[in-house]
Structures are given as C-alpha cells and as structure tokens.
PDB file of C-alpha atoms in Angstrom:
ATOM      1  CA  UNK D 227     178.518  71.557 135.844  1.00 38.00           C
ATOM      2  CA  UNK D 228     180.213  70.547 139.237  1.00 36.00           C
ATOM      3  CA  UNK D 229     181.440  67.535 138.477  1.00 36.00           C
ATOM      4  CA  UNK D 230     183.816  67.812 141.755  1.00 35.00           C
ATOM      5  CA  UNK D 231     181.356  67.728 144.113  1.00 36.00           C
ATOM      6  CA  UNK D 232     181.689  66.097 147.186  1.00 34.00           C
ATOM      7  CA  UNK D 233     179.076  62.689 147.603  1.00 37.00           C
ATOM      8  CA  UNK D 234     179.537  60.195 150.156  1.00 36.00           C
ATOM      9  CA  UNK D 235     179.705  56.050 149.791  1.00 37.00           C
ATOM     10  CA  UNK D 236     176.208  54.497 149.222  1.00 39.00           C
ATOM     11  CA  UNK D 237     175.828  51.231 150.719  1.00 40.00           C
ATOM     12  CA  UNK D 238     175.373  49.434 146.797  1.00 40.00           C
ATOM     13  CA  UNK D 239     178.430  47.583 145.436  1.00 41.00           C
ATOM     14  CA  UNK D 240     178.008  49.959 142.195  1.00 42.00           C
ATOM     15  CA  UNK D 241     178.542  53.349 144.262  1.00 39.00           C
ATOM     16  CA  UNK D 242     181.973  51.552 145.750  1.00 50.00           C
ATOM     17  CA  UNK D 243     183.379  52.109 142.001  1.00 55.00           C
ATOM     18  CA  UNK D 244     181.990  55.696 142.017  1.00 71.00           C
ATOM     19  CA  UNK D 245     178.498  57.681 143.402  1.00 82.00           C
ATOM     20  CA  UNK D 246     175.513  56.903 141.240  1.00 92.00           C
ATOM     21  CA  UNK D 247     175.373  59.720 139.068  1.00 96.00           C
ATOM     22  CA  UNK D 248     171.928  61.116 138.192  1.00 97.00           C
ATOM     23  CA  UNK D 249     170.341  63.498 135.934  1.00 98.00           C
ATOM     24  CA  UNK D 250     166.976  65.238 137.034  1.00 98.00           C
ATOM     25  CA  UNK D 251     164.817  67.093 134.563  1.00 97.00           C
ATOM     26  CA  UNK D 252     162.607  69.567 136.618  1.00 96.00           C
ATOM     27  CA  UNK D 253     161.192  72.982 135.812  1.00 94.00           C
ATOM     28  CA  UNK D 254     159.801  72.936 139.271  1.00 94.00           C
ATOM     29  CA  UNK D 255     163.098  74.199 141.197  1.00 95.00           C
ATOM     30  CA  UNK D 256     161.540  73.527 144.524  1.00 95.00           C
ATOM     31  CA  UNK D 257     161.046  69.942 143.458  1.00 93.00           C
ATOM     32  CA  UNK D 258     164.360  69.552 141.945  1.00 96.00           C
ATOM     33  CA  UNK D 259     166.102  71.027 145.062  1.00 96.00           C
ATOM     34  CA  UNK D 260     163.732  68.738 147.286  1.00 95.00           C
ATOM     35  CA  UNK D 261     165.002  65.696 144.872  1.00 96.00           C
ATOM     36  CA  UNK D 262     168.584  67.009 144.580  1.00 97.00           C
ATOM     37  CA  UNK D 263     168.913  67.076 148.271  1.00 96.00           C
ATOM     38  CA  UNK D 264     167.308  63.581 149.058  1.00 95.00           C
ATOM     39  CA  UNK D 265     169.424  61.957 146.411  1.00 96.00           C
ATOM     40  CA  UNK D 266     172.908  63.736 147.739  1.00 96.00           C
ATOM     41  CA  UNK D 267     172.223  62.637 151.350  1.00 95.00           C
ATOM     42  CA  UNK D 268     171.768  58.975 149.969  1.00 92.00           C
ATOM     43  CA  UNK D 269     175.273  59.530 148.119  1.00 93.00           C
ATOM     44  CA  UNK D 270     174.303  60.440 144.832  1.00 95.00           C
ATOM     45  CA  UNK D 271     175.977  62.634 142.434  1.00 97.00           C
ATOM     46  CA  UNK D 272     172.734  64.426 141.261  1.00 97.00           C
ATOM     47  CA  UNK D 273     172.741  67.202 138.637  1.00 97.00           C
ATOM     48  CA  UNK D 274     169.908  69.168 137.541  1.00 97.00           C
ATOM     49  CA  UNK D 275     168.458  70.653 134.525  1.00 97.00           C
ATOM     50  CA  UNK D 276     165.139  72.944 134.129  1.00 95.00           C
ATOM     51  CA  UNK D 277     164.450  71.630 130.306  1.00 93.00           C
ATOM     52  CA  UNK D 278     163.839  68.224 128.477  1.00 96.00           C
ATOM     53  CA  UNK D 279     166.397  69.740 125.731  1.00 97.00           C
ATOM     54  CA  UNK D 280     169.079  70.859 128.161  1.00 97.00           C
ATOM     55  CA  UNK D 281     168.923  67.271 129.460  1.00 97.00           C
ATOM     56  CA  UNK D 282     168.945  65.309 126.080  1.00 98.00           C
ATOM     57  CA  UNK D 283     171.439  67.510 125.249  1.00 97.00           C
ATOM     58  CA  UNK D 284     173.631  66.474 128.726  1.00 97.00           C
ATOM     59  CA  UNK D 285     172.928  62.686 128.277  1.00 98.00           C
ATOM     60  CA  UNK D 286     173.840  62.637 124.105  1.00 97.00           C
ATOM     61  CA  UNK D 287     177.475  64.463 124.981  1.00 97.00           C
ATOM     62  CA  UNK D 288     178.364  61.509 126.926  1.00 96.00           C
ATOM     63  CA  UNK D 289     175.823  58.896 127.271  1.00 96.00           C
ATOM     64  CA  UNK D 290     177.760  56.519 130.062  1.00 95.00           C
ATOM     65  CA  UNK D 291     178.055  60.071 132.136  1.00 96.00           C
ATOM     66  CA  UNK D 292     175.120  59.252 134.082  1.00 97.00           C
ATOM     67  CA  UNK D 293     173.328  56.023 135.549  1.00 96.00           C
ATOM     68  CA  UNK D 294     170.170  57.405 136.033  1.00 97.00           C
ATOM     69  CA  UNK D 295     167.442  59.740 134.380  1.00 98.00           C
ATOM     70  CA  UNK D 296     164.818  61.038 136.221  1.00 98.00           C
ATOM     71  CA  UNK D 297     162.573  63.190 134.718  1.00 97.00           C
ATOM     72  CA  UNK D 298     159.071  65.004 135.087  1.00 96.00           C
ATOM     73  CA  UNK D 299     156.550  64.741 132.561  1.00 95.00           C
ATOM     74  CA  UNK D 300     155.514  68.578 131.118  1.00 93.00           C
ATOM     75  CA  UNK D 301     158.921  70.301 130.559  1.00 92.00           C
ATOM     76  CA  UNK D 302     159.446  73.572 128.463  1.00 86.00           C
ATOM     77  CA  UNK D 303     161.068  73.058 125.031  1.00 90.00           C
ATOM     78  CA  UNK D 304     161.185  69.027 125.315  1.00 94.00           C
ATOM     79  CA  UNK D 305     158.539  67.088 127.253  1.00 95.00           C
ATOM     80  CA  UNK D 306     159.959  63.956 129.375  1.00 96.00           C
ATOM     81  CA  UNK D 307     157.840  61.566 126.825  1.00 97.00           C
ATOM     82  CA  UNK D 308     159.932  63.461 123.975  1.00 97.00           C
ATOM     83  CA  UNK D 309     163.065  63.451 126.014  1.00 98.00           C
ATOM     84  CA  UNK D 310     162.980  59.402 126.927  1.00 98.00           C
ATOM     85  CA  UNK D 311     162.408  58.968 122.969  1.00 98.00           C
ATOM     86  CA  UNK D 312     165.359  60.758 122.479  1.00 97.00           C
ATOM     87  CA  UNK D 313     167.494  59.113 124.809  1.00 98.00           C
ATOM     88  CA  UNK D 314     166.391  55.586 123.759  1.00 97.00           C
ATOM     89  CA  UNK D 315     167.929  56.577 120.076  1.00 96.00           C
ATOM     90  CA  UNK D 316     171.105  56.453 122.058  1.00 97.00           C
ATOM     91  CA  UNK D 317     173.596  54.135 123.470  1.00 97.00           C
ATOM     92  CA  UNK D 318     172.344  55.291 126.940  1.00 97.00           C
ATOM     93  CA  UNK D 319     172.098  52.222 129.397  1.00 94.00           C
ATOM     94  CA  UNK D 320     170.808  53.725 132.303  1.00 95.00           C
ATOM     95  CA  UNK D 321     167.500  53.758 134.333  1.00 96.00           C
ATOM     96  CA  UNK D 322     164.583  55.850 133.496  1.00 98.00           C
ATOM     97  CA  UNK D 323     162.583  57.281 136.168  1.00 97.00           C
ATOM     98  CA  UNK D 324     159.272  59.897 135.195  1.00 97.00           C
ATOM     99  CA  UNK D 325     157.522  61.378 137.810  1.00 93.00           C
ATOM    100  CA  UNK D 326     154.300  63.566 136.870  1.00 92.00           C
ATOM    101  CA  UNK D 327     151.172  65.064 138.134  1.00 88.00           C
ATOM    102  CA  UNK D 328     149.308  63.338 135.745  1.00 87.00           C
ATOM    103  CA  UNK D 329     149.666  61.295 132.303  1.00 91.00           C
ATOM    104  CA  UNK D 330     146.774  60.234 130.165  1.00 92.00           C
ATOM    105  CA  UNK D 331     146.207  56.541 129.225  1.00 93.00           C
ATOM    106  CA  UNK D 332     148.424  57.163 125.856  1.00 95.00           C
ATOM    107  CA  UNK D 333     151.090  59.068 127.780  1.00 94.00           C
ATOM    108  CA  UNK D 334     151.605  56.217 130.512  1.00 94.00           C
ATOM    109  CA  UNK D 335     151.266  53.703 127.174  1.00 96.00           C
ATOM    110  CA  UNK D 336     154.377  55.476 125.238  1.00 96.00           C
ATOM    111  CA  UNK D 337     156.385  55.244 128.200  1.00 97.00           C
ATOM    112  CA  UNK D 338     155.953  51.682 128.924  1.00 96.00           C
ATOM    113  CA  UNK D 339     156.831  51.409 125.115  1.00 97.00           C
ATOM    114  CA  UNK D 340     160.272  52.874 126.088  1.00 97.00           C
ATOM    115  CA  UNK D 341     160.466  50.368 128.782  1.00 96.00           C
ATOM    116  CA  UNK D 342     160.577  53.322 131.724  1.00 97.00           C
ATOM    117  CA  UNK D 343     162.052  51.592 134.643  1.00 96.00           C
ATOM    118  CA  UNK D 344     159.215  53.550 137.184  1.00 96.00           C
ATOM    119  CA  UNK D 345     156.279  55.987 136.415  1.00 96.00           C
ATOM    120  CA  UNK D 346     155.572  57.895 139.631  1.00 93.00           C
ATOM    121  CA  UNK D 347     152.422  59.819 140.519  1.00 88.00           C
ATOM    122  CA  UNK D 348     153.297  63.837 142.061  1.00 86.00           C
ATOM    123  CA  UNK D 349     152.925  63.825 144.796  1.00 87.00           C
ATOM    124  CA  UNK D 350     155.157  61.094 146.027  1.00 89.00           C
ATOM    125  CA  UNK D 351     156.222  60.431 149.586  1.00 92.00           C
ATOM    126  CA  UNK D 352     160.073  61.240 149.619  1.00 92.00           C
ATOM    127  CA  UNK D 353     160.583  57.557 151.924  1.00 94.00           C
ATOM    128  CA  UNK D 354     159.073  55.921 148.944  1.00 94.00           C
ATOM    129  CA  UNK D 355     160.757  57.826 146.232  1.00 95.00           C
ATOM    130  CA  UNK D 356     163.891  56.751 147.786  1.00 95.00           C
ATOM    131  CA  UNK D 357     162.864  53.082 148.330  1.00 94.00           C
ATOM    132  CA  UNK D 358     161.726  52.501 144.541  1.00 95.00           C
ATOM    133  CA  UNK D 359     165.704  54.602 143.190  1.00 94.00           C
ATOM    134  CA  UNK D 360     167.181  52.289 145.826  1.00 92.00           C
ATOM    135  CA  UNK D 361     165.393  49.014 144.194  1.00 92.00           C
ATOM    136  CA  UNK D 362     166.533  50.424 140.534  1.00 92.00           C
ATOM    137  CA  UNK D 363     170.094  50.591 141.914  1.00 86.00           C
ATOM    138  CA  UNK D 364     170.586  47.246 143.079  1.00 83.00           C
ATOM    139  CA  UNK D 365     169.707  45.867 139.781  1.00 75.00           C
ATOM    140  CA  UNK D 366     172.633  47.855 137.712  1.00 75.00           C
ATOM    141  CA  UNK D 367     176.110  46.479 136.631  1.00 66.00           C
TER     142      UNK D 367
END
C-alpha cells in the first residue's frame, strides 16, 4: 500500500480536508492503470486491487479508509455483485461505482438492491467516467 503518495487538491470542498480516496477492483490491469491514472490527475488517492476478495478484504480492515468503491463486474475469487454484498454488511459509507461489459437483467436488479450509486456499461468514454465520479463527489459529507 502507498498510502504516502503524492495527490494534488481537487476543486470539491471534501478533497480540501484530504484527496478522495478510492478503491478500484480490476483484473484488467490495463483498465485499472487507465482508471488509476485518470483518477490521480483529478486528485484522487486511487489504489488498486486485481480481486473482489483482496478488495473486501481492504475495505473491512478499515471501512472509513476509502470514499469510494469502484469495481468491475466478473472478478476472480469474489465477483463485484458478491463484493458490494459484502461491503453493504459493513459500516462502509462510501459510493459504489460497477463498471462491466455486460450484466444480465438479475445482475443489474441485485445491484440496484444494494443501492449502487452508478452502473456503467465497458466501454465508457473516460470524459464521462470522470463527469458521473465528479457528480458522486459533490454529494458526500
């Protein structure tokens, strides 16, 4: 974990206290790197994770760690359905972003159910990626 690394100010009143800190859970590394970087330019803290159980694991050893969750759909060990269930049997406050090449009817269902703050489609436009997280953040304490 590099906790320590450098983020500049985003323009939001919550990233004056501190960067946004989000978790991204991608076993596509290109993606994640292509996420990673977006998010870092913006300001973010962004850390990322290959596995749905490497990431519950992350947000359950200290669940006000990060602010945001965004994570793809078909994961090894732990899907992202599996992985928002687990999260939403903790204390976790944050917003919950999936992003996936495609979810069935029942899929997008269950994660309405967990009250998902966004559903994207792959592939999404990076300008409107950014737009939606920047929407999310104005809305947080």
């Amino acid at each position: 974990m590099k906790h320590s690394e450098k983020a500049t100010s985003h323009t939001s009143a919550h990233s004056e206290q501190k960067p946004l800190r989000v978790l991204c859970a991608e076993d596509n590394e290109h993606l994640a790197l292509v996420i990673k970087m977006a998010l870092e330019r913006s300001g973010f803290f962004v850390e990322c994770v290959d596995d749905g159980r490497v990431a519950l694991d992350r947000i359950k050893a200290d669940v006000d760690f990060f602010d945001l969750l965004i994570t793809d759909h078909r994961m090894p060990r732990l899907s992202g359905l599996h992985l928002v269930q687990g999260v939403r049997g903790t204390s976790y406050r944050g917003k919950i972003v999936v992003h996936s090449s495609h979810l069935e009817n029942a899929e997008l269902a269950a994660y309405r159910a967990l009250a998902v703050d966004h559903v994207f489609t792959k592939p999404v436009a990076m300008p409107e990626f950014m737009r939606v997280i920047r929407q999310l953040i104005v809305s947080m304490p």
